[in-house]
């Protein structure tokens, strides 16, 4: 992660894959990830959540990123949300794994003709729902 729009008690860590929590509570942890596959074969990707370096049970998901076709790379935006209980000082990370080196988490810059805003590689929204 490299950009924060708004924040109150949740921040990006020195290790930028870590989302830090200043306050204990239950948080709604929502994210979407933009994948690109340059191969002519489908690519399977696992996504899951870790808290303080430990996998959180039942948070894994398996998706298939479409293959490239007609000279166009395959794309997939996938999103999840979880309620996660944290203590002050905890951190949470999003992990992903694929055996296909042709599949990446992809950012696309804004275009001017036609005008299209940039496509973030990952969007994360965290809301505290209880204290």
mmCIF file of C-alpha atoms in Angstrom:
data_model
loop_
_atom_site.group_PDB
_atom_site.id
_atom_site.type_symbol
_atom_site.label_atom_id
_atom_site.label_comp_id
_atom_site.label_asym_id
_atom_site.label_seq_id
_atom_site.Cartn_x
_atom_site.Cartn_y
_atom_site.Cartn_z
ATOM 1 C CA UNK A 1 0.000 0.000 0.000
ATOM 2 C CA UNK A 2 1.292 3.462 -0.769
ATOM 3 C CA UNK A 3 -1.600 5.938 -0.572
ATOM 4 C CA UNK A 4 -3.961 6.867 2.257
ATOM 5 C CA UNK A 5 -7.084 8.873 1.442
ATOM 6 C CA UNK A 6 -8.556 9.154 4.955
ATOM 7 C CA UNK A 7 -7.430 7.639 8.225
ATOM 8 C CA UNK A 8 -8.314 7.612 11.911
ATOM 9 C CA UNK A 9 -6.552 4.955 13.979
ATOM 10 C CA UNK A 10 -5.661 2.767 10.976
ATOM 11 C CA UNK A 11 -2.403 3.270 9.061
ATOM 12 C CA UNK A 12 0.069 1.729 6.640
ATOM 13 C CA UNK A 13 3.062 0.208 8.425
ATOM 14 C CA UNK A 14 6.765 0.713 7.756
ATOM 15 C CA UNK A 15 6.413 -2.633 6.007
ATOM 16 C CA UNK A 16 3.853 -1.294 3.530
ATOM 17 C CA UNK A 17 1.963 -4.583 3.287
ATOM 18 C CA UNK A 18 0.959 -4.188 6.949
ATOM 19 C CA UNK A 19 -2.198 -2.353 7.985
ATOM 20 C CA UNK A 20 -1.739 -1.190 11.595
ATOM 21 C CA UNK A 21 -4.494 -0.693 14.164
ATOM 22 C CA UNK A 22 -4.128 1.879 16.954
ATOM 23 C CA UNK A 23 -7.373 0.866 18.661
ATOM 24 C CA UNK A 24 -8.811 -2.489 19.677
ATOM 25 C CA UNK A 25 -12.173 -3.464 18.225
ATOM 26 C CA UNK A 26 -13.964 -5.218 15.426
ATOM 27 C CA UNK A 27 -13.288 -3.828 11.958
ATOM 28 C CA UNK A 28 -14.945 -4.326 8.596
ATOM 29 C CA UNK A 29 -11.924 -5.055 6.361
ATOM 30 C CA UNK A 30 -12.877 -4.680 2.662
ATOM 31 C CA UNK A 31 -10.591 -4.960 -0.317
ATOM 32 C CA UNK A 32 -10.512 -5.370 -4.072
ATOM 33 C CA UNK A 33 -7.535 -6.471 -6.162
ATOM 34 C CA UNK A 34 -6.930 -5.963 -9.897
ATOM 35 C CA UNK A 35 -5.211 -8.976 -11.495
ATOM 36 C CA UNK A 36 -3.742 -9.280 -14.993
ATOM 37 C CA UNK A 37 -2.848 -12.527 -16.769
ATOM 38 C CA UNK A 38 -0.611 -12.385 -19.856
ATOM 39 C CA UNK A 39 -0.762 -16.151 -20.513
ATOM 40 C CA UNK A 40 -3.056 -17.896 -22.989
ATOM 41 C CA UNK A 41 -4.079 -20.205 -20.098
ATOM 42 C CA UNK A 42 -6.355 -19.447 -17.156
ATOM 43 C CA UNK A 43 -4.528 -18.717 -13.915
ATOM 44 C CA UNK A 44 -5.734 -19.724 -10.450
ATOM 45 C CA UNK A 45 -5.016 -17.367 -7.558
ATOM 46 C CA UNK A 46 -5.505 -17.879 -3.823
ATOM 47 C CA UNK A 47 -6.179 -14.846 -1.603
ATOM 48 C CA UNK A 48 -6.265 -14.811 2.216
ATOM 49 C CA UNK A 49 -5.791 -12.655 5.302
ATOM 50 C CA UNK A 50 -3.101 -12.797 7.990
ATOM 51 C CA UNK A 51 -3.131 -11.088 11.369
ATOM 52 C CA UNK A 52 0.217 -10.548 13.105
ATOM 53 C CA UNK A 53 1.856 -12.970 10.639
ATOM 54 C CA UNK A 54 -0.636 -15.818 11.227
ATOM 55 C CA UNK A 55 -3.211 -16.971 8.666
ATOM 56 C CA UNK A 56 -6.801 -16.235 9.722
ATOM 57 C CA UNK A 57 -8.899 -19.404 9.374
ATOM 58 C CA UNK A 58 -11.520 -19.530 6.618
ATOM 59 C CA UNK A 59 -10.378 -16.324 4.889
ATOM 60 C CA UNK A 60 -8.897 -17.943 1.770
ATOM 61 C CA UNK A 61 -10.572 -17.662 -1.585
ATOM 62 C CA UNK A 62 -9.708 -19.202 -4.949
ATOM 63 C CA UNK A 63 -10.308 -17.317 -8.188
ATOM 64 C CA UNK A 64 -9.449 -17.890 -11.830
ATOM 65 C CA UNK A 65 -8.002 -14.972 -13.782
ATOM 66 C CA UNK A 66 -9.031 -15.149 -17.452
ATOM 67 C CA UNK A 67 -6.422 -15.933 -20.075
ATOM 68 C CA UNK A 68 -5.211 -13.486 -22.695
ATOM 69 C CA UNK A 69 -7.278 -13.602 -25.881
ATOM 70 C CA UNK A 70 -7.128 -11.795 -29.178
ATOM 71 C CA UNK A 71 -4.005 -9.912 -28.128
ATOM 72 C CA UNK A 72 -5.653 -8.587 -24.956
ATOM 73 C CA UNK A 73 -4.454 -9.683 -21.532
ATOM 74 C CA UNK A 74 -6.940 -11.280 -19.156
ATOM 75 C CA UNK A 75 -8.200 -9.125 -16.269
ATOM 76 C CA UNK A 76 -10.129 -9.731 -13.094
ATOM 77 C CA UNK A 77 -11.177 -7.508 -10.186
ATOM 78 C CA UNK A 78 -12.010 -9.464 -7.057
ATOM 79 C CA UNK A 79 -13.239 -8.173 -3.744
ATOM 80 C CA UNK A 80 -13.955 -9.497 -0.283
ATOM 81 C CA UNK A 81 -14.850 -8.180 3.085
ATOM 82 C CA UNK A 82 -14.365 -9.688 6.523
ATOM 83 C CA UNK A 83 -15.046 -8.674 10.091
ATOM 84 C CA UNK A 84 -11.759 -8.906 11.967
ATOM 85 C CA UNK A 85 -11.201 -8.517 15.699
ATOM 86 C CA UNK A 86 -7.937 -6.765 16.571
ATOM 87 C CA UNK A 87 -6.081 -5.472 19.591
ATOM 88 C CA UNK A 88 -4.254 -2.166 19.712
ATOM 89 C CA UNK A 89 -0.941 -2.612 17.868
ATOM 90 C CA UNK A 90 -2.085 -5.556 15.725
ATOM 91 C CA UNK A 91 -1.469 -5.607 11.992
ATOM 92 C CA UNK A 92 -3.319 -7.290 9.119
ATOM 93 C CA UNK A 93 -2.023 -8.254 5.665
ATOM 94 C CA UNK A 94 -3.554 -9.497 2.417
ATOM 95 C CA UNK A 95 -1.702 -12.466 0.921
ATOM 96 C CA UNK A 96 -1.998 -13.999 -2.528
ATOM 97 C CA UNK A 97 -0.382 -16.912 -4.303
ATOM 98 C CA UNK A 98 -0.319 -18.321 -7.808
ATOM 99 C CA UNK A 99 1.959 -20.739 -9.606
ATOM 100 C CA UNK A 100 1.636 -18.704 -12.816
ATOM 101 C CA UNK A 101 4.398 -16.113 -13.174
ATOM 102 C CA UNK A 102 2.234 -14.499 -15.869
ATOM 103 C CA UNK A 103 -0.321 -13.314 -13.296
ATOM 104 C CA UNK A 104 0.308 -10.062 -11.427
ATOM 105 C CA UNK A 105 -1.475 -7.519 -9.277
ATOM 106 C CA UNK A 106 -1.711 -4.663 -11.765
ATOM 107 C CA UNK A 107 -1.962 -0.847 -11.630
ATOM 108 C CA UNK A 108 -3.039 1.061 -14.751
ATOM 109 C CA UNK A 109 -2.255 4.762 -15.173
ATOM 110 C CA UNK A 110 -4.938 7.252 -16.134
ATOM 111 C CA UNK A 111 -5.616 7.744 -19.835
ATOM 112 C CA UNK A 112 -6.397 10.961 -21.652
ATOM 113 C CA UNK A 113 -7.973 9.707 -24.872
ATOM 114 C CA UNK A 114 -10.471 8.460 -24.022
ATOM 115 C CA UNK A 115 -10.400 9.982 -20.527
ATOM 116 C CA UNK A 116 -10.255 7.147 -17.975
ATOM 117 C CA UNK A 117 -9.062 7.520 -14.375
ATOM 118 C CA UNK A 118 -6.270 5.342 -13.043
ATOM 119 C CA UNK A 119 -6.967 1.754 -11.936
ATOM 120 C CA UNK A 120 -5.495 1.047 -8.487
ATOM 121 C CA UNK A 121 -3.936 -2.371 -8.011
ATOM 122 C CA UNK A 122 -5.525 -2.777 -4.555
ATOM 123 C CA UNK A 123 -8.220 -0.767 -2.808
ATOM 124 C CA UNK A 124 -8.651 -1.250 0.932
ATOM 125 C CA UNK A 125 -11.368 0.202 3.152
ATOM 126 C CA UNK A 126 -11.290 -0.399 6.906
ATOM 127 C CA UNK A 127 -14.120 0.699 9.210
ATOM 128 C CA UNK A 128 -14.269 0.183 12.964
ATOM 129 C CA UNK A 129 -17.703 -1.235 13.803
ATOM 130 C CA UNK A 130 -17.321 -1.832 17.588
ATOM 131 C CA UNK A 131 -14.919 -0.812 20.333
#
